[in-house]
Backbone as a printed PyTorch tensor [residue, N CA C, xyz], in Angstrom:
tensor([[[-47.5890,  30.4150, -13.9050],
         [-48.1880,  29.6840, -13.3040],
         [-46.7270,  28.3800, -13.2640]],

        [[-45.9530,  28.0150, -14.8030],
         [-44.9960,  27.6220, -15.2770],
         [-44.0410,  27.9700, -14.6610]],

        [[-43.9860,  29.0410, -15.0770],
         [-42.5960,  29.7970, -14.1880],
         [-42.0970,  29.4880, -12.6130]],

        [[-43.0200,  30.0660, -11.4340],
         [-42.8250,  29.7580, -10.4900],
         [-43.2750,  27.7680, -10.3430]],

        [[-43.3910,  26.8500, -11.2000],
         [-43.0110,  25.6100, -10.7530],
         [-41.6940,  24.9850, -11.2520]],

        [[-41.4000,  26.1330, -11.9830],
         [-39.4910,  25.5800, -13.1410],
         [-38.9200,  26.4750, -11.7290]],

        [[-39.6290,  27.9800, -11.1740],
         [-38.1360,  28.7160, -10.0790],
         [-38.3700,  27.5870,  -8.8700]],

        [[-39.7750,  26.6770,  -8.7360],
         [-39.6900,  26.0830,  -7.7420],
         [-38.5720,  24.9570,  -7.7250]],

        [[-38.8170,  24.5550,  -8.6650],
         [-37.5060,  22.5830, -10.2570],
         [-36.4880,  23.5030,  -9.5640]],

        [[-36.1470,  24.9280,  -9.9510],
         [-34.5180,  25.3690,  -9.7010],
         [-34.1010,  25.5670,  -8.1710]],

        [[-34.8360,  26.5800,  -7.1840],
         [-34.8530,  26.3240,  -5.8750],
         [-34.1030,  25.1680,  -5.7190]],

        [[-35.4720,  24.1980,  -5.8080],
         [-35.2750,  22.2310,  -4.9780],
         [-33.6790,  21.8480,  -5.3340]],

        [[-33.2080,  22.0860,  -6.7910],
         [-31.4340,  21.8460,  -6.9560],
         [-30.9160,  22.6900,  -7.0200]],

        [[-30.5580,  23.4460,  -6.4750],
         [-29.6710,  24.9810,  -6.2020],
         [-29.8000,  24.3060,  -4.4230]],

        [[-30.8200,  23.8280,  -3.9430],
         [-30.9250,  23.4020,  -2.4800],
         [-30.3800,  21.8130,  -2.3800]],

        [[-29.8220,  21.4850,  -2.9920],
         [-29.6790,  19.8180,  -3.0190],
         [-27.9560,  19.7360,  -3.4090]],

        [[-28.2400,  20.7700,  -4.4550],
         [-26.5060,  20.8640,  -4.8660],
         [-25.8950,  21.4800,  -3.5670]],

        [[-26.1800,  22.2890,  -3.0340],
         [-25.9240,  22.7330,  -0.9510],
         [-26.0240,  21.9420,  -0.5850]],

        [[-26.4570,  20.9520,  -0.6040],
         [-26.1740,  19.7090,   0.7840],
         [-25.3910,  19.2250,  -0.3760]],

        [[-25.5610,  18.4420,  -1.6580],
         [-23.7240,  17.3870,  -1.4590],
         [-22.8770,  18.3170,  -1.4860]],

        [[-22.1990,  19.4690,  -1.2890],
         [-21.1870,  20.4720,  -0.9880],
         [-21.0730,  20.3610,   0.0120]],

        [[-22.1080,  20.6810,   1.1070],
         [-20.7940,  20.2630,   2.2010],
         [-21.5010,  19.1970,   2.7140]],

        [[-22.0460,  17.5990,   2.3980],
         [-21.3130,  16.4610,   2.1820],
         [-20.1830,  16.2090,   2.7230]],

        [[-19.8160,  16.4380,   0.6520],
         [-18.2060,  16.3940,   0.3360],
         [-17.8240,  17.4290,   1.5020]],

        [[-17.7010,  18.4560,   2.1490],
         [-16.8260,  18.8540,   2.3890],
         [-16.3170,  19.2690,   3.5450]],

        [[-16.5130,  18.0180,   4.4430],
         [-15.8490,  17.4130,   5.5570],
         [-14.7390,  17.5130,   5.0500]],

        [[-14.9740,  16.1990,   4.5420],
         [-13.3780,  15.0780,   3.7850],
         [-12.8310,  16.8140,   3.9160]],

        [[-13.4940,  17.0090,   2.9990],
         [-11.8550,  17.9250,   2.2840],
         [-11.0590,  18.9990,   3.6740]],

        [[-12.3470,  18.9960,   4.3510],
         [-11.5020,  20.3710,   6.3240],
         [-10.5080,  19.8610,   7.0330]],

        [[-10.2160,  18.2230,   6.7470],
         [ -9.4640,  17.3220,   7.6410],
         [ -7.7870,  17.6740,   6.6000]],

        [[ -6.6390,  17.7510,   7.2350],
         [ -5.3720,  18.1140,   6.4200],
         [ -5.2920,  16.5830,   6.4810]],

        [[ -4.0390,  17.3010,   5.1140],
         [ -3.5650,  15.8180,   4.9110],
         [ -2.5010,  15.1120,   5.7780]],

        [[ -1.6130,  15.9400,   6.8050],
         [ -1.4280,  14.9970,   7.3150],
         [ -2.5130,  14.3520,   7.9600]],

        [[ -3.2000,  15.1490,   9.0810],
         [ -4.7270,  13.4720,   9.2780],
         [ -4.6420,  13.3400,   9.0400]],

        [[ -5.1430,  12.9480,   7.8100],
         [ -4.9370,  12.1410,   6.7090],
         [ -4.5910,  10.8190,   6.9240]],

        [[ -2.9120,  10.9050,   5.9490],
         [ -1.9870,  10.3590,   6.0810],
         [ -1.9390,   9.7330,   8.0600]],

        [[ -1.4440,  10.2550,   8.7870],
         [ -2.2300,   9.1970,  10.4510],
         [ -3.3890,   8.7640,  10.1630]],

        [[ -4.1950,   9.1390,   9.6150],
         [ -5.4330,   7.9670,  10.0540],
         [ -4.8760,   6.0010,  10.1330]],

        [[ -4.4700,   6.9170,   8.4290],
         [ -3.7510,   5.6590,   7.3480],
         [ -2.8100,   4.8250,   8.0800]],

        [[ -1.8870,   5.4810,   8.6240],
         [ -0.3100,   4.9330,   9.0300],
         [ -1.6560,   3.8190,  10.1530]],

        [[ -2.0870,   5.0390,  10.9000],
         [ -2.6890,   3.7310,  12.2220],
         [ -3.1730,   2.1390,  12.1040]],

        [[ -4.7520,   2.6760,  10.8700],
         [ -5.1430,   1.2470,  10.8300],
         [ -4.2650,   0.2510,   9.8010]],

        [[ -3.5440,   0.6970,   8.9560],
         [ -2.0490,   0.4850,   8.1330],
         [ -1.3440,  -0.7930,   9.4020]],

        [[ -0.7950,   0.3050,  10.9370],
         [  0.1050,  -0.6590,  11.6260],
         [ -1.0490,  -1.1580,  12.7690]],

        [[ -2.2900,  -1.3490,  12.9280],
         [ -3.1900,  -1.9300,  13.8720],
         [ -3.3420,  -3.5160,  12.3740]],

        [[ -3.9510,  -2.7910,  11.2640],
         [ -4.1790,  -4.2760,  10.4930],
         [ -2.8620,  -5.1610,  10.2520]],

        [[ -1.7630,  -4.8280,  10.5660],
         [ -0.7650,  -5.5800,  11.0350],
         [ -0.3920,  -6.1390,  11.7030]],

        [[ -1.1980,  -5.9160,  13.1820],
         [ -0.5410,  -6.2740,  14.6650],
         [ -1.9440,  -7.5760,  14.0420]],

        [[ -3.1170,  -6.7470,  14.4620],
         [ -3.3530,  -7.4430,  14.4470],
         [ -3.7840,  -8.9640,  13.1580]],

        [[ -3.2430,  -9.0350,  11.7440],
         [ -3.3290, -10.0130,  10.9980],
         [ -1.8890, -10.8810,  11.1870]],

        [[ -1.1550, -10.3500,  12.4080],
         [  0.3700, -11.1350,  13.1420],
         [ -0.5020, -11.7250,  13.6800]],

        [[ -0.9030, -11.1380,  15.1690],
         [ -1.5580, -12.1030,  16.1470],
         [ -2.2870, -13.5050,  15.3400]],

        [[ -3.1340, -12.9680,  14.7390],
         [ -3.6370, -13.7740,  14.1950],
         [ -3.0220, -15.0770,  13.0690]],

        [[ -2.3470, -15.1690,  12.7530],
         [ -1.1640, -15.5990,  12.4220],
         [ -0.3980, -16.6050,  13.7730]],

        [[  0.1240, -15.6130,  15.1000],
         [ -0.0690, -16.6440,  16.2050],
         [ -0.7990, -16.8190,  17.2880]],

        [[ -2.5320, -17.1310,  16.7470],
         [ -3.0670, -17.2720,  16.9780],
         [ -3.9410, -17.0000,  18.8620]],

        [[ -2.6730, -15.5770,  18.6180],
         [ -3.7090, -14.8530,  19.7840],
         [ -4.8360, -14.1200,  19.1780]],

        [[ -5.5770, -13.6130,  18.1880],
         [ -6.8200, -12.7400,  18.2170],
         [ -8.5520, -13.4970,  17.4500]],

        [[ -8.0690, -14.7060,  19.0610],
         [ -9.9740, -15.1590,  19.3880],
         [-10.4120, -15.8690,  17.4660]],

        [[-11.1970, -15.3600,  18.1500],
         [-12.0810, -16.3360,  16.3690],
         [-11.9070, -15.2870,  14.7480]],

        [[-11.9800, -14.3120,  15.4080],
         [-12.1730, -13.5270,  14.5980],
         [-10.5500, -13.4480,  13.3960]],

        [[ -9.6840, -14.2530,  14.3740],
         [ -8.1240, -14.1120,  14.3060],
         [ -7.9640, -15.2980,  13.6190]],

        [[ -8.5920, -16.7660,  13.5730],
         [ -9.0870, -17.6520,  13.0560],
         [ -9.0580, -18.1620,  11.8570]],

        [[ -9.8080, -17.0480,  11.9870],
         [-10.3600, -17.2440,   9.8910],
         [ -9.7000, -16.4590,   9.4070]],

        [[ -9.2220, -15.3010,   9.7230],
         [ -8.4900, -14.3830,   9.1210],
         [ -6.8380, -15.5050,   8.9200]],

        [[ -6.7890, -15.9800,   9.7200],
         [ -5.6510, -17.6470,   9.0730],
         [ -6.3230, -17.7360,   8.8190]],

        [[ -6.9950, -18.2870,   7.8500],
         [ -7.5070, -19.4680,   7.9500],
         [ -7.2780, -18.8110,   6.1740]],

        [[ -8.0170, -17.9910,   6.1080],
         [ -7.4870, -17.5900,   4.5600],
         [ -6.2790, -16.9890,   4.1960]],

        [[ -5.3690, -16.0900,   4.9200],
         [ -4.3000, -16.8120,   4.6380],
         [ -3.9420, -17.5530,   4.0950]],

        [[ -3.3820, -18.6020,   4.9260],
         [ -3.1240, -20.2750,   5.0500],
         [ -3.5450, -20.1710,   3.5650]],

        [[ -5.0960, -19.8940,   3.3770],
         [ -5.4490, -20.6310,   1.3360],
         [ -4.8790, -19.2740,   0.6600]],

        [[ -5.2130, -18.3830,   1.0000],
         [ -3.8410, -17.7050,  -0.6100],
         [ -2.0860, -17.1570,  -0.4440]],

        [[ -2.0340, -17.2100,   0.7330],
         [ -0.1440, -17.0060,   0.8560],
         [  0.3230, -18.0070,   0.9780]],

        [[ -0.3370, -19.3760,   1.8370],
         [  0.5390, -20.5600,   1.9280],
         [  1.3170, -20.4670,   2.6750]],

        [[  2.6040, -20.6550,   2.8540],
         [  2.9610, -21.2880,   4.3170],
         [  4.2440, -19.5600,   3.5900]],

        [[  3.7860, -18.8080,   2.8840],
         [  4.0770, -17.3490,   3.3310],
         [  3.6480, -16.5890,   3.3120]],

        [[  2.5590, -17.0240,   4.5950],
         [  1.4120, -16.3900,   5.0620],
         [  2.2010, -14.9010,   6.2040]],

        [[  3.3420, -14.7600,   6.6430],
         [  4.1200, -13.9340,   7.6250],
         [  3.8720, -12.2190,   5.9480]],

        [[  3.5480, -12.7040,   5.2890],
         [  4.2180, -11.7450,   4.3820],
         [  2.7680, -10.2090,   3.7730]],

        [[  1.2860, -11.0860,   4.7670],
         [  0.3390,  -9.5590,   4.7380],
         [  0.5290,  -8.6080,   5.9980]],

        [[  0.9240,  -9.2390,   7.2770],
         [  1.0290,  -8.2800,   8.4780],
         [  2.7840,  -7.4710,   7.5440]],

        [[  3.1200,  -8.3410,   7.7340],
         [  4.6300,  -7.6220,   7.1140],
         [  4.3210,  -5.7850,   5.8330]],

        [[  3.4370,  -6.4790,   4.6640],
         [  2.8380,  -5.3090,   4.2070],
         [  2.5740,  -4.5310,   4.7170]],

        [[  1.6680,  -4.4260,   5.8750],
         [  1.2540,  -3.0540,   6.2280],
         [  2.0730,  -2.7060,   7.6840]],

        [[  2.9070,  -3.6160,   7.9730],
         [  4.1440,  -2.9930,   8.3250],
         [  4.6500,  -1.5720,   7.5850]],

        [[  5.0840,  -3.1600,   7.0680],
         [  5.8510,  -2.1030,   6.3320],
         [  5.2000,  -0.6090,   4.6420]],

        [[  4.0290,  -0.8060,   4.9250],
         [  3.2730,  -0.0480,   4.4010],
         [  3.4440,   1.5230,   4.6500]],

        [[  2.4900,   1.5420,   6.6520],
         [  2.7440,   1.4300,   8.0320],
         [  4.3040,   2.9410,   8.2080]],

        [[  5.2340,   2.1520,   8.2950],
         [  6.7880,   2.8120,   8.5450],
         [  7.1710,   3.7820,   7.1820]],

        [[  6.5870,   3.2440,   5.8810],
         [  6.3930,   3.8210,   5.0380],
         [  6.0890,   5.2900,   4.5570]],

        [[  4.7190,   5.3620,   5.0520],
         [  3.7860,   6.2720,   5.4000],
         [  4.4950,   7.7330,   6.2220]],

        [[  5.2230,   6.7280,   7.5440],
         [  6.0750,   7.5300,   9.2010],
         [  6.6440,   8.1520,   8.8360]],

        [[  7.5950,   7.6260,   7.8470],
         [  9.0530,   8.0840,   7.4280],
         [  8.8580,   9.4920,   6.5290]],

        [[  7.9790,   9.1020,   5.9520],
         [  8.2330,   9.8040,   4.1820],
         [  6.4150,  10.8200,   3.8270]],

        [[  7.0390,  12.9990,   4.3010],
         [  5.1490,  13.3600,   4.1090],
         [  5.4230,  13.2050,   2.6770]],

        [[  4.5900,  12.2400,   2.0070],
         [  3.8690,  13.2680,   0.0010],
         [  2.6820,  13.3640,   0.0200]],

        [[  2.5030,  14.0630,  -1.1130],
         [  1.2800,  15.1400,  -0.8500],
         [ -0.3920,  14.2510,  -1.6610]],

        [[  0.9610,  13.2610,  -2.7030],
         [ -0.5120,  12.3910,  -3.2350],
         [  0.2670,  11.0380,  -2.2210]],

        [[  0.0000,  10.3660,  -1.3310],
         [  1.1150,   8.8850,  -0.9620],
         [ -0.0740,   8.2180,  -1.4000]],

        [[ -0.6600,   8.3560,  -1.3030],
         [ -1.5730,   7.2750,  -0.9770],
         [ -1.6530,   6.3850,  -3.0450]],

        [[ -1.3180,   6.3700,  -3.8270],
         [ -1.5100,   6.3850,  -5.0160],
         [  0.2020,   5.0130,  -5.0250]],

        [[  1.1300,   5.9540,  -4.7980],
         [  2.2180,   5.2760,  -5.4280],
         [  2.8580,   4.2060,  -3.8090]],

        [[  2.9690,   5.0580,  -2.5700],
         [  2.6620,   4.1850,  -1.6450],
         [  1.9410,   1.9770,  -2.0200]],

        [[  0.3780,   2.2590,  -2.6030],
         [ -0.1830,   1.3800,  -2.7570],
         [  0.8720,   0.4860,  -3.5610]],

        [[  0.7890,   0.9840,  -4.8290],
         [  1.8110,   1.0800,  -6.1220],
         [  3.0400,  -0.0100,  -5.6200]],

        [[  3.3360,   0.2110,  -4.7180],
         [  5.0350,  -0.4500,  -4.0130],
         [  4.5130,  -1.2830,  -2.9480]],

        [[  3.5530,  -1.2900,  -1.7550],
         [  2.6610,  -2.1510,  -0.9800],
         [  2.2030,  -3.3880,  -2.4690]],

        [[  1.9080,  -3.7640,  -3.1670],
         [  0.8310,  -4.5800,  -4.3180],
         [  2.2500,  -5.4240,  -4.1940]],

        [[  3.2060,  -4.1460,  -5.5040],
         [  4.1680,  -4.7150,  -5.6410],
         [  5.2580,  -5.3170,  -5.1380]],

        [[  5.2790,  -5.7650,  -3.8580],
         [  5.9730,  -6.0590,  -2.8260],
         [  5.2350,  -7.2730,  -2.1990]],

        [[  3.9980,  -7.2910,  -2.5110],
         [  3.3440,  -8.3290,  -1.8640],
         [  3.9440,  -9.5100,  -3.2330]],

        [[  3.2750,  -9.1170,  -4.2800],
         [  3.2950,  -9.9420,  -5.8160],
         [  4.9400, -10.7780,  -5.9290]],

        [[  6.0210,  -9.7010,  -5.2980],
         [  7.4220, -10.3440,  -5.5410],
         [  7.3660, -11.1490,  -4.7910]],

        [[  7.3510, -11.7360,  -3.2670],
         [  7.6540, -11.6770,  -2.7010],
         [  6.7650, -13.6450,  -2.5930]],

        [[  5.4420, -13.2200,  -2.3070],
         [  4.8580, -14.0450,  -3.3840],
         [  5.3900, -14.6810,  -4.9270]],

        [[  5.8370, -13.8860,  -6.0110],
         [  6.1390, -14.7500,  -6.9720],
         [  6.7320, -15.6870,  -6.3930]],

        [[  8.1330, -14.7690,  -5.8650],
         [  9.6950, -14.7930,  -5.3930],
         [  9.5830, -16.3050,  -4.5310]],

        [[  8.2200, -16.6490,  -4.0460],
         [  8.2590, -17.9620,  -2.5510],
         [  7.8180, -19.0690,  -3.4380]],

        [[  7.2580, -18.4220,  -4.1870],
         [  6.8310, -19.3600,  -5.5250],
         [  7.7470, -19.8380,  -5.9040]],

        [[  8.7350, -19.7420,  -6.6740],
         [  8.9290, -19.7340,  -8.5670],
         [ 10.1740, -20.8840,  -7.4700]],

        [[ 10.4810, -20.4290,  -6.0020],
         [ 11.6070, -20.3410,  -5.3040],
         [ 11.3950, -22.1690,  -4.5200]],

        [[ 10.5470, -22.5130,  -4.0860],
         [ 10.2460, -23.5770,  -3.8000],
         [  8.9570, -24.4450,  -4.2140]],

        [[  8.3500, -23.1540,  -5.8020],
         [  6.8350, -23.9610,  -5.7270],
         [  6.0950, -25.7710,  -5.1460]],

        [[  5.0830, -26.2730,  -5.8650],
         [  4.0170, -26.7770,  -5.1240],
         [  3.1880, -25.4180,  -4.1990]],

        [[  3.4150, -24.7000,  -4.9360],
         [  1.7010, -23.8310,  -3.9090],
         [  2.4390, -22.9840,  -2.8230]],

        [[  3.4640, -23.2910,  -2.3420],
         [  4.0590, -23.0440,  -0.6780],
         [  3.8130, -21.7690,  -0.6740]],

        [[  3.3950, -20.5770,  -1.6130],
         [  3.2850, -18.8600,  -1.6460],
         [  1.7490, -19.3580,  -1.3760]],

        [[  1.1770, -19.9100,  -1.0020],
         [ -0.4250, -20.1110,  -1.8390],
         [ -1.0800, -20.2000,  -2.9170]],

        [[ -2.2790, -20.2550,  -2.7850],
         [ -3.0790, -19.9460,  -4.1850],
         [ -2.5770, -18.1850,  -5.4610]],

        [[ -2.5240, -17.9480,  -3.6340],
         [ -2.0450, -15.9060,  -4.3820],
         [ -0.8430, -16.5470,  -5.3160]],

        [[  0.0060, -16.6530,  -4.8160],
         [  1.1190, -16.9720,  -4.9200],
         [  1.1320, -18.2540,  -6.3060]],

        [[  0.3800, -18.5630,  -6.6000],
         [  0.8160, -19.2240,  -7.5800],
         [  0.0260, -18.9690,  -8.5510]],

        [[ -0.7530, -17.5980,  -8.7260],
         [ -1.2180, -16.9450,  -9.6150],
         [ -0.7630, -16.2230, -10.9890]],

        [[  0.5060, -15.6570,  -8.8500],
         [  1.6940, -14.5960,  -9.6420],
         [  2.2840, -15.1900, -10.5850]],

        [[  3.3370, -16.9580, -10.3290],
         [  4.8010, -17.4080, -10.7220],
         [  3.7190, -18.0440, -11.6180]],

        [[  2.8660, -18.7450, -11.8760],
         [  2.3330, -19.4440, -12.7700],
         [  2.7120, -18.6530, -14.2540]],

        [[  2.2430, -17.5130, -14.4020],
         [  2.4270, -16.7460, -16.1220],
         [  4.1670, -16.3530, -16.8130]],

        [[  4.2520, -16.0940, -15.0410],
         [  6.4800, -16.1250, -15.5750],
         [  7.1480, -17.2840, -15.5850]],

        [[  6.8080, -18.3170, -14.6320],
         [  7.6910, -19.9750, -15.1970],
         [  7.2670, -19.9680, -16.5760]],

        [[  5.9620, -19.7580, -16.5070],
         [  5.2860, -20.5430, -18.5780],
         [  6.4150, -20.7490, -19.6580]],

        [[  7.0100, -18.4930, -19.7240],
         [  7.3630, -17.9790, -20.2460],
         [  9.0900, -18.0220, -19.8950]],

        [[  9.0300, -18.0950, -18.4860],
         [ 10.7270, -18.2750, -18.8390],
         [ 10.8010, -19.0330, -17.4770]],

        [[ 12.5420, -19.9470, -17.8420],
         [ 12.7800, -20.5200, -16.5370],
         [ 13.2710, -20.4420, -15.4060]],

        [[ 14.0770, -20.9060, -14.5830],
         [ 13.5620, -20.0510, -12.9110],
         [ 15.1760, -19.6580, -12.7170]],

        [[ 15.4730, -19.5790, -13.4580],
         [ 16.5940, -18.0200, -12.7960],
         [ 16.4760, -17.4240, -13.7070]],

        [[ 15.6980, -17.1120, -14.8420],
         [ 15.1690, -15.7190, -15.0220],
         [ 14.0020, -15.7490, -14.4440]],

        [[ 13.2240, -16.2450, -13.8140],
         [ 11.3100, -16.0680, -13.6180],
         [ 12.7230, -15.7940, -12.3410]],

        [[ 13.0440, -15.9290, -11.8570],
         [ 13.8850, -15.3340,  -9.8110],
         [ 14.7710, -13.4900, -10.4260]],

        [[ 14.8620, -13.6010, -11.1810],
         [ 15.1510, -12.2690, -11.9390],
         [ 13.7180, -11.1180, -11.3650]],

        [[ 13.1220, -11.9850, -12.8060],
         [ 11.7860, -11.0150, -12.0230],
         [ 11.4220, -10.4350, -11.0980]],

        [[ 11.3150, -11.5290, -10.7140],
         [ 10.9480, -11.2100,  -9.0060],
         [ 11.4170, -10.4000,  -8.0350]],

        [[ 12.8660, -10.7660,  -8.2570],
         [ 13.3690,  -9.6570,  -7.6170],
         [ 13.6400,  -8.4230,  -7.8580]],

        [[ 13.3800,  -8.5460,  -8.7590],
         [ 13.8130,  -7.1950,  -9.9030],
         [ 12.2820,  -6.3910,  -8.7210]],

        [[ 11.3770,  -7.1090,  -9.0230],
         [  9.6410,  -6.6500,  -9.2010],
         [ 10.1830,  -6.2590,  -7.3010]],

        [[ 11.4740,  -6.6990,  -6.6690],
         [ 10.7740,  -6.4710,  -5.4060],
         [ 11.5880,  -5.4110,  -5.0410]],

        [[ 12.5930,  -5.1630,  -5.7810],
         [ 14.0150,  -4.0260,  -5.3940],
         [ 12.9870,  -2.4950,  -5.9210]],

        [[ 11.9770,  -2.9550,  -6.9050],
         [ 10.6040,  -1.5510,  -7.2950],
         [ 10.3400,  -1.7580,  -6.5040]],

        [[  9.6340,  -2.4400,  -5.9050],
         [  8.8160,  -1.8300,  -4.6590],
         [  8.9870,  -1.2470,  -3.7710]],

        [[  9.9450,  -1.9860,  -3.3580],
         [ 10.8750,  -0.2470,  -1.9180],
         [ 11.1380,   0.2070,  -2.3640]],

        [[ 11.9290,   0.7300,  -3.3920],
         [ 12.2580,   2.1870,  -4.1270],
         [ 10.9200,   2.6270,  -4.3310]],

        [[  9.4140,   2.3430,  -4.4820],
         [  8.7780,   2.8440,  -4.4440],
         [  7.6490,   3.3500,  -3.2100]],

        [[  7.8140,   2.3060,  -2.1450],
         [  7.6180,   2.5120,  -0.3170],
         [  8.4930,   3.7980,  -0.0040]],

        [[  9.7680,   3.7450,  -0.2580],
         [ 10.3280,   4.1670,   0.1860],
         [ 11.3990,   5.7030,  -0.3600]],

        [[ 10.3060,   5.7480,  -1.5980],
         [ 10.0290,   6.7730,  -1.9150],
         [ 11.0360,   7.6620,  -2.4530]],

        [[ 12.7280,   6.6660,  -3.1670],
         [ 14.2530,   6.4330,  -3.3230],
         [ 14.1040,   6.0660,  -4.5180]],

        [[ 15.3140,   6.7150,  -4.6420],
         [ 16.0210,   6.0730,  -5.7240],
         [ 17.2300,   5.1510,  -5.7200]],

        [[ 18.5760,   4.9500,  -7.0530],
         [ 19.7230,   4.8900,  -6.6740],
         [ 20.8190,   5.6560,  -6.2960]],

        [[ 20.5040,   6.7900,  -7.0770],
         [ 20.9750,   7.4420,  -6.3700],
         [ 21.0230,   8.1340,  -5.2320]],

        [[ 19.6630,   8.4450,  -4.4600],
         [ 20.1020,   9.2960,  -3.4550],
         [ 20.5620,   8.1130,  -2.5250]],

        [[ 19.8010,   6.3290,  -2.7290],
         [ 21.1960,   5.6430,  -1.2280],
         [ 22.8280,   5.6340,  -1.5760]],

        [[ 23.2080,   5.9550,  -3.5600],
         [ 24.7260,   6.4510,  -3.4380],
         [ 25.3210,   7.4850,  -2.8330]],

        [[ 24.2300,   8.1550,  -3.3390],
         [ 24.3930,  10.4980,  -2.5630],
         [ 24.6780,   9.8890,  -0.7970]],

        [[ 24.3080,   8.5210,  -0.4390],
         [ 23.8710,   8.7000,   0.6080],
         [ 25.0840,   8.2490,   0.9880]],

        [[ 26.4400,   7.0550,  -0.2970],
         [ 27.0210,   6.8580,   0.6700],
         [ 28.2120,   7.2910,   0.6020]],

        [[ 28.8200,   7.8190,  -0.0290],
         [ 29.8630,   8.8000,  -0.8360],
         [ 29.3650,   9.5020,  -0.9610]],

        [[ 28.4840,  10.4620,   0.6240],
         [ 28.4490,  11.4290,   1.4470],
         [ 29.4060,  10.8070,   2.7400]],

        [[ 28.6900,   9.5940,   3.3300],
         [ 29.4440,   9.4260,   4.8140],
         [ 31.0070,   8.9130,   4.3790]],

        [[ 30.9400,   8.6780,   3.1680],
         [ 32.6920,   8.3870,   3.1740],
         [ 33.7270,   9.6950,   2.9490]],

        [[ 32.8910,  10.7080,   3.4540],
         [ 33.3940,  11.7690,   2.8000],
         [ 33.3600,  12.7670,   4.3780]],

        [[ 32.4010,  11.4620,   4.8970],
         [ 32.9490,  11.9760,   6.5990],
         [ 31.9160,  13.3240,   6.1500]],

        [[ 31.3610,  13.5840,   6.3260],
         [ 30.1940,  14.5300,   5.9120],
         [ 27.5050,  13.2590,   6.0070]],

        [[ 27.8990,  12.9210,   7.3650],
         [ 27.0190,  12.1840,   7.3430],
         [ 25.9560,  12.3940,   7.3010]],

        [[ 24.5790,  12.3760,   6.7050],
         [ 23.6620,  12.9100,   6.2050],
         [ 22.9310,  12.4310,   5.8310]],

        [[ 21.8970,  11.6440,   6.7760],
         [ 21.1610,  10.7350,   6.7590],
         [ 18.9280,  11.3190,   7.2140]],

        [[ 18.8370,  11.4280,   6.8450],
         [ 17.2840,  11.4340,   6.3250],
         [ 16.1730,  10.9470,   6.3300]],

        [[ 15.6450,  10.3840,   7.8610],
         [ 14.1840,   9.6920,   7.3550],
         [ 12.7490,  10.0650,   5.6670]],

        [[ 12.8130,  11.1610,   5.6200],
         [ 12.1170,  12.7480,   4.7620],
         [ 12.5940,  11.4910,   3.2880]],

        [[ 12.4580,  10.8970,   2.8060],
         [ 12.9510,  10.3550,   1.3120],
         [ 14.3490,   9.4160,   1.3200]],

        [[ 14.6290,   8.8160,   2.7310],
         [ 15.9050,   7.9000,   2.8210],
         [ 16.6470,   8.6810,   2.6080]]])
């Protein structure tokens, strides 16, 4: 009798594990290109909605989004739509098997560097609360010019991460153009 109960428990566990595998498998069945395309469409759509909210053309939800952006980003509130547009463009022009982490890191650095840079240059919470949070620690340890250099360096790094390129590739493209061999590709810049 005890063996039958144990077997029934094992059978139930096996069936449950099979159900879990079936539940997870639908996501794994979607091609990587499809997942990346969905994220591109979503990021571009968010960028458009955020831009419309800043222009006062996104309805009631847009008014609330605009208030949130005003609080977080201050006069640099245009950064939110720019972030999503840059994210979608980066993913559109460059196929990456593992695209999510580097692109999000680049996007985050882009956002941080722009907000911090605006706050460093203009001060007085011009870049909103988020800009103040980014710039305050940097300004505490460095003066204006050193803080500006830190923010500029973060901005350049963010662009390199978003486009998954390097200075070597950019200078190589320039040399190839000078030699009469134009070789421009949107895959990897």
